[in-house]
Amino acid sequence: MALAGAACLSGPAGAAAAAPAMLAPIASVQPKLVKIYGAGGFRGLEAYQSGMLISAEGHVLTAFSYVLDSDAITVVLSDGRRFSARLLGADPRIEVALLTIDAQSLPHFDLTAAAEVPAGTRILALSNLFGVAAGNEPLSVQQGIVSVQTQLAGYRGVFETPYQGPVYVLDAVTNNPGAAGGAVVTRDGRLVGMLGKQLRNALSGTWLNYAIPIGELRYSVDEILAGRLVVPDSRDDASPADPLSPDALGVVFVPEVLERTPPFVDLVRPGSAAARAGLAPDDLVVLLDDRLIQSVRSLRTELARIERIDPVRLTVLRRGELLELTLFADPTREPRP
Amino acid sequence: MICPSRVGSLALAAALTAVAAPAAPADALADDLERLEEAAFQAAAERVAPSVVRIESVGGRALPGAISPGTGPTTGLVVDPRGYILSNAWSFQHRPESILVQLPDGRRLAAERVATDYNRMLVLLKVDADEPLPVPAWAPGETLRVGQWALAAGRTFDAERLNLAVGIVSATGRIWGRAIQTDAAVSPNNYGGPLVDIRGRVMGILVPLSPESDDQTAGTEWYDSGIGFAIPADDLADIVPRLMAGSDLHQGRAGVSFRQGDLYTGAARIAACHPNGPAYRAGLRAGDVIAEVNGRPVRRAAEVREAISRLYAGDEIRLAALRDEERIEVPLALLAEIEAFDHPLLGLLPMRESPAAEEGGVVVRSLLPESPAAAAGLLPGDRLLALDGEPVVDRAALADVLSTRYRPDQVVRLDVVRDGQTLAIEVTLGRLGQVVLPESTAPARLRDDELPLEGPPTGLVEMRVPELPNDAWAFVPHTYDPAAQYGVLVWLHGAGGPDREALLDRFGDRCARDDIILVVPTAQDDRWRTAETELIERLLDRVTTRYSVDSARVVLSGEQQGAALALASLARLRGRVAGVALFDGMVPVPPPQNNPLYRVAFHIVVSRAFPAAAPLETFAERLQEQNHPVLLRHRDEDVLSDADAEALVRWIDVLDLL
């Protein structure tokens, strides 16, 4: 309310007032956005994307992509000035990159002032989707709301991206060719996130419209600016030295006759981890820890990600009831009753 | 949201700018409105959230298609505190082995499928919860206004939070009266979830639907497009109790067809009355004009279709119709499936040149062996003048009358001219679905050696549609004669694109012999996409306007993936395609229904090495069950041979049989 009051008292007059105040932030945001041109140009691989200025000295935040895989990266400012850009650094784990151009006193976003917003917040997405804008033309503006905030980590095998952190899912069709690196701002112009690369849901075949919250990028940006960024091996992808398997648990599932054979227990070996935990023939495994298991195949894949000595929690469907069982392939780790 | 200081400043600003336009206060109000709206979206979502559940499924069939159901989580809405949850049927058509419902607090419960509504794509599930589940507030139908806020809610990303999309109500009474339309983003992310108003009251349940198709996957191609649909809450009040009773609901069919172009023009005149349908059995016939459905006057065929397609199989309705001056009113019970239609058949091939106008009628080219016409003693060269006293205009009109006015086993009287004498011959009509196509026949027309000097281009002709990116060419026989009528063979290539030399080598001379124009488009991206049905339609338009085309012999032929496009195009081009040929095709769609108005024959070729031979053969069986005439061939090699081309062209030559 205080803000609204202030706006009243210092109410703009003349030409500025001709446009509704709620759209005024677009004019202040546009000069902070840039068009980026680089490698690509083949079918399905556009040679452009979007970016945002994050310092007065020409640092440009954008998505790390094949477009930057070029010796000649060009950045075009909102006033049409063109600059050769240099790739300062990138963090491939979160697919973010920083470019620099030789310019001063540029309007820019302050990453430390970025906003975190709840679902249902109205947003504007600014990007050069489909390369519509050229030269000094402003980027395209789309409107929508934050649909939900979710963690990409929960979608293993669904979204092929190294970025596993939180995203803002948007209800507008924002993530198109050329949009990556674009800005998502609140209707009053506060920076919320950066549009990510196109991401297709491998299971349903639908496209995801999303932005990465600025807070998730800030650390990598600081590291790149400080020249410290070292990309360590991702520990998430390390496969276990001695992985689990149905055999190690002493359980045999029904034969895989279909692509999506449901994981019904066919038999349980006496004395095995499965038998000790009370698994029984005809049980249908539906969850491994909290992960939905849709087929024998996906169960095998998930088990292979677990160290053999670690316990595994299975939820099974038995005569319409859900039961939770914990299996210890290594009997020495099993708690004594 | 009352804020004295702001009201004060408004008054002050207004006073200061009494003469100038009061722009600044309006801006402040707009800003405030934005915030109020945002708060209202969030409040609406919070209100409905306790009733919105996340649903996962395990097992089930893998289904083909660009967007596949059942693999991701979907959404459901509590509709009864005893644990009844409504969702969308699309997400369950893979028939999962088990269904898990996750409540907003994260608990998972096993769910049973109670029943499915195939007319509105809804599914009712039941869980056993320890406590009554919260039912949402409903928005009464009369409160719905086009343009009002509409929020589409799903619970697919996270169990703990809703995913929201905001838009407006775009229309009501869509999809033949069954759905509300919204421009909020509707997709597998929120199918099964509620469409709520700004107060958080449920206006409807989100489902994929398409106005053009009742297919189970129809409408998913429109995800996130700004066109989404929801089944209205008012209708749910009637539907949910029926589903609770445990029986599936199907769209009700009366068994009447209207001409495609007549839906919105003219009266609701029945073009064909399915002989096995409820309307026919109740005494209605082709030519009757439907005037009332359940006592409500209807003026257009579209209104009849809307009134009936809202209803379910088993529902009883009263139809009033006008026959000449007489008013007929009949009760009838709608059916889910009408026993397949079978086109009645004389069993003869007609000559294709129209006899001199003063003579009229249709001349017999040849008789199918053991056909009803042959058994009745008809001979090649006979001129059919009248059918049960009605003059025979030409072969197209005769085919139309037979299919829409007669049934197999009926006895008809033909007035026939033979050697200057008029004979009356009685024929007991046979069935097209059981026809065995003849091996070879007499020429369909007498050829004129003198061809006109001027005419449309012949030989290899560029056929590209200017607005579309696809390459396309045609081969028009050099002997093209505008006075004759030509069949059209649209060849939809398989992997690797069309091989022009091979196609011309196989089809060139044969097309010239049998009066066929070969049309060969190329897929834009190596693989055909469903949207390219538009290309097929436009190509047919072009050929039809430039050349003299025989609509009884227009054939779409698809190789491998082209077969799917041939079938998809058939659905779009009902009534313009007489035959479909499938060479080693993947056939994801259910076979088309047989229809008195649109007769389609099928030519199916299966190679020895074709991996999906079994589904294709099953498809052929299903077609036969629908009484479509089907020619099924097997071959050793999966390349187009001379024998393949000859069989296809011979088959096209007899498609105009009567």
mmCIF file with all atom_site columns, C-alpha atoms in Angstrom, chain B residues 15-183:
data_model
loop_
_atom_site.group_PDB
_atom_site.id
_atom_site.type_symbol
_atom_site.label_atom_id
_atom_site.label_alt_id
_atom_site.label_comp_id
_atom_site.label_asym_id
_atom_site.label_entity_id
_atom_site.label_seq_id
_atom_site.pdbx_PDB_ins_code
_atom_site.Cartn_x
_atom_site.Cartn_y
_atom_site.Cartn_z
_atom_site.occupancy
_atom_site.B_iso_or_equiv
_atom_site.pdbx_formal_charge
_atom_site.auth_seq_id
_atom_site.auth_comp_id
_atom_site.auth_asym_id
_atom_site.auth_atom_id
_atom_site.pdbx_PDB_model_num
ATOM 1   C CA . ALA B 1 15  ? -8.080  18.115  -6.525  1.00 0.00 ? 15  ALA B CA 1
ATOM 2   C CA . LEU B 1 16  ? -4.714  19.147  -7.899  1.00 0.00 ? 16  LEU B CA 1
ATOM 3   C CA . THR B 1 17  ? -5.419  17.967  -11.388 1.00 0.00 ? 17  THR B CA 1
ATOM 4   C CA . ALA B 1 18  ? -9.045  18.928  -11.565 1.00 0.00 ? 18  ALA B CA 1
ATOM 5   C CA . VAL B 1 19  ? -8.644  20.320  -15.058 1.00 0.00 ? 19  VAL B CA 1
ATOM 6   C CA . ALA B 1 20  ? -6.100  17.931  -16.575 1.00 0.00 ? 20  ALA B CA 1
ATOM 7   C CA . ALA B 1 21  ? -6.925  14.287  -17.231 1.00 0.00 ? 21  ALA B CA 1
ATOM 8   C CA . PRO B 1 22  ? -6.697  12.378  -13.946 1.00 0.00 ? 22  PRO B CA 1
ATOM 9   C CA . ALA B 1 23  ? -4.050  10.027  -15.285 1.00 0.00 ? 23  ALA B CA 1
ATOM 10  C CA . ALA B 1 24  ? -2.031  9.445   -12.144 1.00 0.00 ? 24  ALA B CA 1
ATOM 11  C CA . PRO B 1 25  ? -4.887  8.157   -9.941  1.00 0.00 ? 25  PRO B CA 1
ATOM 12  C CA . ALA B 1 26  ? -5.998  5.855   -12.757 1.00 0.00 ? 26  ALA B CA 1
ATOM 13  C CA . ASP B 1 27  ? -2.461  4.451   -12.921 1.00 0.00 ? 27  ASP B CA 1
ATOM 14  C CA . ALA B 1 28  ? -2.412  3.839   -9.212  1.00 0.00 ? 28  ALA B CA 1
ATOM 15  C CA . LEU B 1 29  ? -5.764  2.085   -9.421  1.00 0.00 ? 29  LEU B CA 1
ATOM 16  C CA . ALA B 1 30  ? -4.458  -0.065  -12.253 1.00 0.00 ? 30  ALA B CA 1
ATOM 17  C CA . ASP B 1 31  ? -1.433  -1.003  -10.167 1.00 0.00 ? 31  ASP B CA 1
ATOM 18  C CA . ASP B 1 32  ? -3.629  -1.848  -7.280  1.00 0.00 ? 32  ASP B CA 1
ATOM 19  C CA . LEU B 1 33  ? -5.978  -3.846  -9.478  1.00 0.00 ? 33  LEU B CA 1
ATOM 20  C CA . GLU B 1 34  ? -3.012  -5.945  -10.590 1.00 0.00 ? 34  GLU B CA 1
ATOM 21  C CA . ARG B 1 35  ? -2.140  -6.783  -7.024  1.00 0.00 ? 35  ARG B CA 1
ATOM 22  C CA . LEU B 1 36  ? -5.733  -7.502  -6.110  1.00 0.00 ? 36  LEU B CA 1
ATOM 23  C CA . GLU B 1 37  ? -6.092  -9.829  -9.073  1.00 0.00 ? 37  GLU B CA 1
ATOM 24  C CA . GLU B 1 38  ? -2.915  -11.641 -8.177  1.00 0.00 ? 38  GLU B CA 1
ATOM 25  C CA . ALA B 1 39  ? -4.121  -12.092 -4.615  1.00 0.00 ? 39  ALA B CA 1
ATOM 26  C CA . ALA B 1 40  ? -7.472  -13.306 -5.939  1.00 0.00 ? 40  ALA B CA 1
ATOM 27  C CA . PHE B 1 41  ? -5.786  -15.939 -8.156  1.00 0.00 ? 41  PHE B CA 1
ATOM 28  C CA . GLN B 1 42  ? -3.891  -17.246 -5.166  1.00 0.00 ? 42  GLN B CA 1
ATOM 29  C CA . ALA B 1 43  ? -6.952  -17.207 -2.922  1.00 0.00 ? 43  ALA B CA 1
ATOM 30  C CA . ALA B 1 44  ? -9.012  -19.069 -5.542  1.00 0.00 ? 44  ALA B CA 1
ATOM 31  C CA . ALA B 1 45  ? -6.299  -21.705 -5.844  1.00 0.00 ? 45  ALA B CA 1
ATOM 32  C CA . GLU B 1 46  ? -6.105  -22.095 -2.084  1.00 0.00 ? 46  GLU B CA 1
ATOM 33  C CA . ARG B 1 47  ? -9.845  -22.575 -1.848  1.00 0.00 ? 47  ARG B CA 1
ATOM 34  C CA . VAL B 1 48  ? -10.016 -25.431 -4.325  1.00 0.00 ? 48  VAL B CA 1
ATOM 35  C CA . ALA B 1 49  ? -6.636  -26.980 -3.441  1.00 0.00 ? 49  ALA B CA 1
ATOM 36  C CA . PRO B 1 50  ? -7.829  -29.416 -0.717  1.00 0.00 ? 50  PRO B CA 1
ATOM 37  C CA . SER B 1 51  ? -10.072 -31.168 -3.268  1.00 0.00 ? 51  SER B CA 1
ATOM 38  C CA . VAL B 1 52  ? -7.420  -31.513 -5.975  1.00 0.00 ? 52  VAL B CA 1
ATOM 39  C CA . VAL B 1 53  ? -5.389  -34.731 -5.873  1.00 0.00 ? 53  VAL B CA 1
ATOM 40  C CA . ARG B 1 54  ? -2.420  -36.078 -7.772  1.00 0.00 ? 54  ARG B CA 1
ATOM 41  C CA . ILE B 1 55  ? -2.829  -39.426 -9.537  1.00 0.00 ? 55  ILE B CA 1
ATOM 42  C CA . GLU B 1 56  ? -0.145  -41.860 -10.656 1.00 0.00 ? 56  GLU B CA 1
ATOM 43  C CA . SER B 1 57  ? -0.544  -45.090 -12.525 1.00 0.00 ? 57  SER B CA 1
ATOM 44  C CA . VAL B 1 58  ? 1.529   -48.253 -12.827 1.00 0.00 ? 58  VAL B CA 1
ATOM 45  C CA . GLY B 1 59  ? 1.719   -50.658 -15.745 1.00 0.00 ? 59  GLY B CA 1
ATOM 46  C CA . GLY B 1 60  ? -0.618  -50.727 -18.694 1.00 0.00 ? 60  GLY B CA 1
ATOM 47  C CA . ARG B 1 61  ? -0.147  -50.825 -22.425 1.00 0.00 ? 61  ARG B CA 1
ATOM 48  C CA . ALA B 1 62  ? 2.358   -48.625 -24.219 1.00 0.00 ? 62  ALA B CA 1
ATOM 49  C CA . LEU B 1 63  ? 0.373   -46.522 -26.672 1.00 0.00 ? 63  LEU B CA 1
ATOM 50  C CA . PRO B 1 64  ? 1.755   -44.847 -29.773 1.00 0.00 ? 64  PRO B CA 1
ATOM 51  C CA . GLY B 1 65  ? 1.326   -41.157 -30.388 1.00 0.00 ? 65  GLY B CA 1
ATOM 52  C CA . ALA B 1 66  ? 3.205   -37.897 -30.109 1.00 0.00 ? 66  ALA B CA 1
ATOM 53  C CA . ILE B 1 67  ? 1.860   -37.278 -26.619 1.00 0.00 ? 67  ILE B CA 1
ATOM 54  C CA . SER B 1 68  ? 1.501   -40.498 -24.701 1.00 0.00 ? 68  SER B CA 1
ATOM 55  C CA . PRO B 1 69  ? -0.927  -40.918 -21.841 1.00 0.00 ? 69  PRO B CA 1
ATOM 56  C CA . GLY B 1 70  ? -0.377  -42.693 -18.585 1.00 0.00 ? 70  GLY B CA 1
ATOM 57  C CA . THR B 1 71  ? 3.334   -42.131 -18.217 1.00 0.00 ? 71  THR B CA 1
ATOM 58  C CA . GLY B 1 72  ? 3.215   -38.951 -16.233 1.00 0.00 ? 72  GLY B CA 1
ATOM 59  C CA . PRO B 1 73  ? 1.118   -38.086 -13.204 1.00 0.00 ? 73  PRO B CA 1
ATOM 60  C CA . THR B 1 74  ? -2.327  -36.637 -13.762 1.00 0.00 ? 74  THR B CA 1
ATOM 61  C CA . THR B 1 75  ? -4.857  -34.735 -11.689 1.00 0.00 ? 75  THR B CA 1
ATOM 62  C CA . GLY B 1 76  ? -8.206  -35.575 -10.084 1.00 0.00 ? 76  GLY B CA 1
ATOM 63  C CA . LEU B 1 77  ? -10.946 -33.727 -8.231  1.00 0.00 ? 77  LEU B CA 1
ATOM 64  C CA . VAL B 1 78  ? -12.825 -35.015 -5.181  1.00 0.00 ? 78  VAL B CA 1
ATOM 65  C CA . VAL B 1 79  ? -16.529 -35.048 -6.047  1.00 0.00 ? 79  VAL B CA 1
ATOM 66  C CA . ASP B 1 80  ? -17.905 -36.985 -3.080  1.00 0.00 ? 80  ASP B CA 1
ATOM 67  C CA . PRO B 1 81  ? -16.638 -37.126 0.516   1.00 0.00 ? 81  PRO B CA 1
ATOM 68  C CA . ARG B 1 82  ? -16.797 -40.930 0.473   1.00 0.00 ? 82  ARG B CA 1
ATOM 69  C CA . GLY B 1 83  ? -13.669 -40.960 -1.681  1.00 0.00 ? 83  GLY B CA 1
ATOM 70  C CA . TYR B 1 84  ? -14.977 -40.555 -5.227  1.00 0.00 ? 84  TYR B CA 1
ATOM 71  C CA . ILE B 1 85  ? -12.519 -38.743 -7.447  1.00 0.00 ? 85  ILE B CA 1
ATOM 72  C CA . LEU B 1 86  ? -13.198 -37.568 -10.978 1.00 0.00 ? 86  LEU B CA 1
ATOM 73  C CA . SER B 1 87  ? -10.406 -37.356 -13.531 1.00 0.00 ? 87  SER B CA 1
ATOM 74  C CA . ASN B 1 88  ? -9.914  -37.418 -17.293 1.00 0.00 ? 88  ASN B CA 1
ATOM 75  C CA . ALA B 1 89  ? -10.235 -40.658 -19.253 1.00 0.00 ? 89  ALA B CA 1
ATOM 76  C CA . TRP B 1 90  ? -7.370  -39.880 -21.615 1.00 0.00 ? 90  TRP B CA 1
ATOM 77  C CA . SER B 1 91  ? -4.798  -40.421 -18.860 1.00 0.00 ? 91  SER B CA 1
ATOM 78  C CA . PHE B 1 92  ? -6.165  -43.922 -18.193 1.00 0.00 ? 92  PHE B CA 1
ATOM 79  C CA . GLN B 1 93  ? -6.710  -45.300 -21.659 1.00 0.00 ? 93  GLN B CA 1
ATOM 80  C CA . HIS B 1 94  ? -3.539  -47.399 -21.353 1.00 0.00 ? 94  HIS B CA 1
ATOM 81  C CA . ARG B 1 95  ? -5.490  -49.413 -18.727 1.00 0.00 ? 95  ARG B CA 1
ATOM 82  C CA . PRO B 1 96  ? -3.026  -49.218 -15.847 1.00 0.00 ? 96  PRO B CA 1
ATOM 83  C CA . GLU B 1 97  ? -2.490  -52.164 -13.529 1.00 0.00 ? 97  GLU B CA 1
ATOM 84  C CA . SER B 1 98  ? -2.854  -49.979 -10.500 1.00 0.00 ? 98  SER B CA 1
ATOM 85  C CA . ILE B 1 99  ? -3.774  -46.395 -9.748  1.00 0.00 ? 99  ILE B CA 1
ATOM 86  C CA . LEU B 1 100 ? -2.413  -44.381 -6.833  1.00 0.00 ? 100 LEU B CA 1
ATOM 87  C CA . VAL B 1 101 ? -4.068  -41.243 -5.542  1.00 0.00 ? 101 VAL B CA 1
ATOM 88  C CA . GLN B 1 102 ? -1.893  -38.835 -3.624  1.00 0.00 ? 102 GLN B CA 1
ATOM 89  C CA . LEU B 1 103 ? -3.769  -36.491 -1.301  1.00 0.00 ? 103 LEU B CA 1
ATOM 90  C CA . PRO B 1 104 ? -2.587  -32.898 -0.795  1.00 0.00 ? 104 PRO B CA 1
ATOM 91  C CA . ASP B 1 105 ? -0.950  -33.931 2.511   1.00 0.00 ? 105 ASP B CA 1
ATOM 92  C CA . GLY B 1 106 ? 1.238   -36.430 0.615   1.00 0.00 ? 106 GLY B CA 1
ATOM 93  C CA . ARG B 1 107 ? -0.523  -39.662 1.668   1.00 0.00 ? 107 ARG B CA 1
ATOM 94  C CA . ARG B 1 108 ? -0.901  -42.216 -1.123  1.00 0.00 ? 108 ARG B CA 1
ATOM 95  C CA . LEU B 1 109 ? -4.001  -44.378 -1.428  1.00 0.00 ? 109 LEU B CA 1
ATOM 96  C CA . ALA B 1 110 ? -4.745  -47.193 -3.849  1.00 0.00 ? 110 ALA B CA 1
ATOM 97  C CA . ALA B 1 111 ? -7.640  -46.312 -6.153  1.00 0.00 ? 111 ALA B CA 1
ATOM 98  C CA . GLU B 1 112 ? -10.110 -48.386 -8.132  1.00 0.00 ? 112 GLU B CA 1
ATOM 99  C CA . ARG B 1 113 ? -11.578 -47.291 -11.452 1.00 0.00 ? 113 ARG B CA 1
ATOM 100 C CA . VAL B 1 114 ? -15.342 -47.187 -10.964 1.00 0.00 ? 114 VAL B CA 1
ATOM 101 C CA . ALA B 1 115 ? -16.504 -46.262 -14.462 1.00 0.00 ? 115 ALA B CA 1
ATOM 102 C CA . THR B 1 116 ? -15.561 -44.258 -17.553 1.00 0.00 ? 116 THR B CA 1
ATOM 103 C CA . ASP B 1 117 ? -17.599 -41.717 -19.495 1.00 0.00 ? 117 ASP B CA 1
ATOM 104 C CA . TYR B 1 118 ? -16.401 -42.058 -23.088 1.00 0.00 ? 118 TYR B CA 1
ATOM 105 C CA . ASN B 1 119 ? -18.640 -39.243 -24.260 1.00 0.00 ? 119 ASN B CA 1
ATOM 106 C CA . ARG B 1 120 ? -17.054 -36.606 -22.053 1.00 0.00 ? 120 ARG B CA 1
ATOM 107 C CA . MET B 1 121 ? -13.694 -38.295 -21.443 1.00 0.00 ? 121 MET B CA 1
ATOM 108 C CA . LEU B 1 122 ? -14.155 -38.567 -17.695 1.00 0.00 ? 122 LEU B CA 1
ATOM 109 C CA . VAL B 1 123 ? -13.184 -41.360 -15.352 1.00 0.00 ? 123 VAL B CA 1
ATOM 110 C CA . LEU B 1 124 ? -14.484 -41.897 -11.824 1.00 0.00 ? 124 LEU B CA 1
ATOM 111 C CA . LEU B 1 125 ? -12.080 -43.360 -9.259  1.00 0.00 ? 125 LEU B CA 1
ATOM 112 C CA . LYS B 1 126 ? -12.695 -44.482 -5.687  1.00 0.00 ? 126 LYS B CA 1
ATOM 113 C CA . VAL B 1 127 ? -10.310 -44.513 -2.744  1.00 0.00 ? 127 VAL B CA 1
ATOM 114 C CA . ASP B 1 128 ? -10.864 -45.636 0.827   1.00 0.00 ? 128 ASP B CA 1
ATOM 115 C CA . ALA B 1 129 ? -9.753  -42.773 3.025   1.00 0.00 ? 129 ALA B CA 1
ATOM 116 C CA . ASP B 1 130 ? -9.998  -42.777 6.811   1.00 0.00 ? 130 ASP B CA 1
ATOM 117 C CA . GLU B 1 131 ? -11.836 -39.480 6.843   1.00 0.00 ? 131 GLU B CA 1
ATOM 118 C CA . PRO B 1 132 ? -14.325 -37.768 4.519   1.00 0.00 ? 132 PRO B CA 1
ATOM 119 C CA . LEU B 1 133 ? -12.537 -36.023 1.667   1.00 0.00 ? 133 LEU B CA 1
ATOM 120 C CA . PRO B 1 134 ? -13.225 -32.322 1.053   1.00 0.00 ? 134 PRO B CA 1
ATOM 121 C CA . VAL B 1 135 ? -15.584 -31.552 -1.823  1.00 0.00 ? 135 VAL B CA 1
ATOM 122 C CA . PRO B 1 136 ? -15.060 -28.239 -3.652  1.00 0.00 ? 136 PRO B CA 1
ATOM 123 C CA . ALA B 1 137 ? -17.548 -25.404 -4.019  1.00 0.00 ? 137 ALA B CA 1
ATOM 124 C CA . TRP B 1 138 ? -19.333 -25.498 -7.373  1.00 0.00 ? 138 TRP B CA 1
ATOM 125 C CA . ALA B 1 139 ? -20.026 -22.545 -9.640  1.00 0.00 ? 139 ALA B CA 1
ATOM 126 C CA . PRO B 1 140 ? -23.635 -22.666 -10.842 1.00 0.00 ? 140 PRO B CA 1
ATOM 127 C CA . GLY B 1 141 ? -23.830 -22.791 -14.635 1.00 0.00 ? 141 GLY B CA 1
ATOM 128 C CA . GLU B 1 142 ? -25.941 -19.650 -14.872 1.00 0.00 ? 142 GLU B CA 1
ATOM 129 C CA . THR B 1 143 ? -23.090 -17.634 -13.312 1.00 0.00 ? 143 THR B CA 1
ATOM 130 C CA . LEU B 1 144 ? -20.743 -18.429 -16.190 1.00 0.00 ? 144 LEU B CA 1
ATOM 131 C CA . ARG B 1 145 ? -19.910 -15.459 -18.407 1.00 0.00 ? 145 ARG B CA 1
ATOM 132 C CA . VAL B 1 146 ? -17.642 -15.453 -21.402 1.00 0.00 ? 146 VAL B CA 1
ATOM 133 C CA . GLY B 1 147 ? -14.672 -13.247 -20.541 1.00 0.00 ? 147 GLY B CA 1
ATOM 134 C CA . GLN B 1 148 ? -14.631 -13.969 -16.810 1.00 0.00 ? 148 GLN B CA 1
ATOM 135 C CA . TRP B 1 149 ? -11.443 -15.214 -15.156 1.00 0.00 ? 149 TRP B CA 1
ATOM 136 C CA . ALA B 1 150 ? -10.829 -18.937 -15.418 1.00 0.00 ? 150 ALA B CA 1
ATOM 137 C CA . LEU B 1 151 ? -8.072  -20.753 -13.534 1.00 0.00 ? 151 LEU B CA 1
ATOM 138 C CA . ALA B 1 152 ? -6.970  -24.190 -14.641 1.00 0.00 ? 152 ALA B CA 1
ATOM 139 C CA . ALA B 1 153 ? -5.504  -26.144 -11.742 1.00 0.00 ? 153 ALA B CA 1
ATOM 140 C CA . GLY B 1 154 ? -3.497  -29.355 -11.795 1.00 0.00 ? 154 GLY B CA 1
ATOM 141 C CA . ARG B 1 155 ? -1.477  -31.265 -9.254  1.00 0.00 ? 155 ARG B CA 1
ATOM 142 C CA . THR B 1 156 ? 1.129   -32.971 -11.383 1.00 0.00 ? 156 THR B CA 1
ATOM 143 C CA . PHE B 1 157 ? 4.500   -31.356 -10.658 1.00 0.00 ? 157 PHE B CA 1
ATOM 144 C CA . ASP B 1 158 ? 4.351   -31.578 -6.893  1.00 0.00 ? 158 ASP B CA 1
ATOM 145 C CA . ALA B 1 159 ? 2.005   -33.394 -4.577  1.00 0.00 ? 159 ALA B CA 1
ATOM 146 C CA . GLU B 1 160 ? 2.111   -30.496 -2.127  1.00 0.00 ? 160 GLU B CA 1
ATOM 147 C CA . ARG B 1 161 ? 1.325   -27.665 -4.532  1.00 0.00 ? 161 ARG B CA 1
ATOM 148 C CA . LEU B 1 162 ? -1.105  -26.926 -7.314  1.00 0.00 ? 162 LEU B CA 1
ATOM 149 C CA . ASN B 1 163 ? 0.119   -25.880 -10.713 1.00 0.00 ? 163 ASN B CA 1
ATOM 150 C CA . LEU B 1 164 ? -1.980  -23.036 -12.002 1.00 0.00 ? 164 LEU B CA 1
ATOM 151 C CA . ALA B 1 165 ? -2.756  -21.473 -15.348 1.00 0.00 ? 165 ALA B CA 1
ATOM 152 C CA . VAL B 1 166 ? -4.809  -18.329 -15.724 1.00 0.00 ? 166 VAL B CA 1
ATOM 153 C CA . GLY B 1 167 ? -7.073  -17.296 -18.569 1.00 0.00 ? 167 GLY B CA 1
ATOM 154 C CA . ILE B 1 168 ? -10.677 -16.523 -19.249 1.00 0.00 ? 168 ILE B CA 1
ATOM 155 C CA . VAL B 1 169 ? -13.816 -18.405 -20.209 1.00 0.00 ? 169 VAL B CA 1
ATOM 156 C CA . SER B 1 170 ? -13.667 -18.268 -24.015 1.00 0.00 ? 170 SER B CA 1
ATOM 157 C CA . ALA B 1 171 ? -17.041 -19.854 -24.782 1.00 0.00 ? 171 ALA B CA 1
ATOM 158 C CA . THR B 1 172 ? -19.721 -22.071 -23.342 1.00 0.00 ? 172 THR B CA 1
ATOM 159 C CA . GLY B 1 173 ? -21.659 -24.885 -24.999 1.00 0.00 ? 173 GLY B CA 1
ATOM 160 C CA . ARG B 1 174 ? -18.673 -26.054 -27.076 1.00 0.00 ? 174 ARG B CA 1
ATOM 161 C CA . ILE B 1 175 ? -18.056 -29.548 -28.565 1.00 0.00 ? 175 ILE B CA 1
ATOM 162 C CA . TRP B 1 176 ? -21.706 -30.033 -29.363 1.00 0.00 ? 176 TRP B CA 1
ATOM 163 C CA . GLY B 1 177 ? -22.904 -28.593 -26.104 1.00 0.00 ? 177 GLY B CA 1
ATOM 164 C CA . ARG B 1 178 ? -20.612 -30.612 -23.909 1.00 0.00 ? 178 ARG B CA 1
ATOM 165 C CA . ALA B 1 179 ? -17.853 -28.242 -22.816 1.00 0.00 ? 179 ALA B CA 1
ATOM 166 C CA . ILE B 1 180 ? -16.710 -24.854 -21.577 1.00 0.00 ? 180 ILE B CA 1
ATOM 167 C CA . GLN B 1 181 ? -13.815 -23.441 -23.579 1.00 0.00 ? 181 GLN B CA 1
ATOM 168 C CA . THR B 1 182 ? -10.942 -21.554 -21.944 1.00 0.00 ? 182 THR B CA 1
ATOM 169 C CA . ASP B 1 183 ? -7.755  -19.864 -23.097 1.00 0.00 ? 183 ASP B CA 1
#
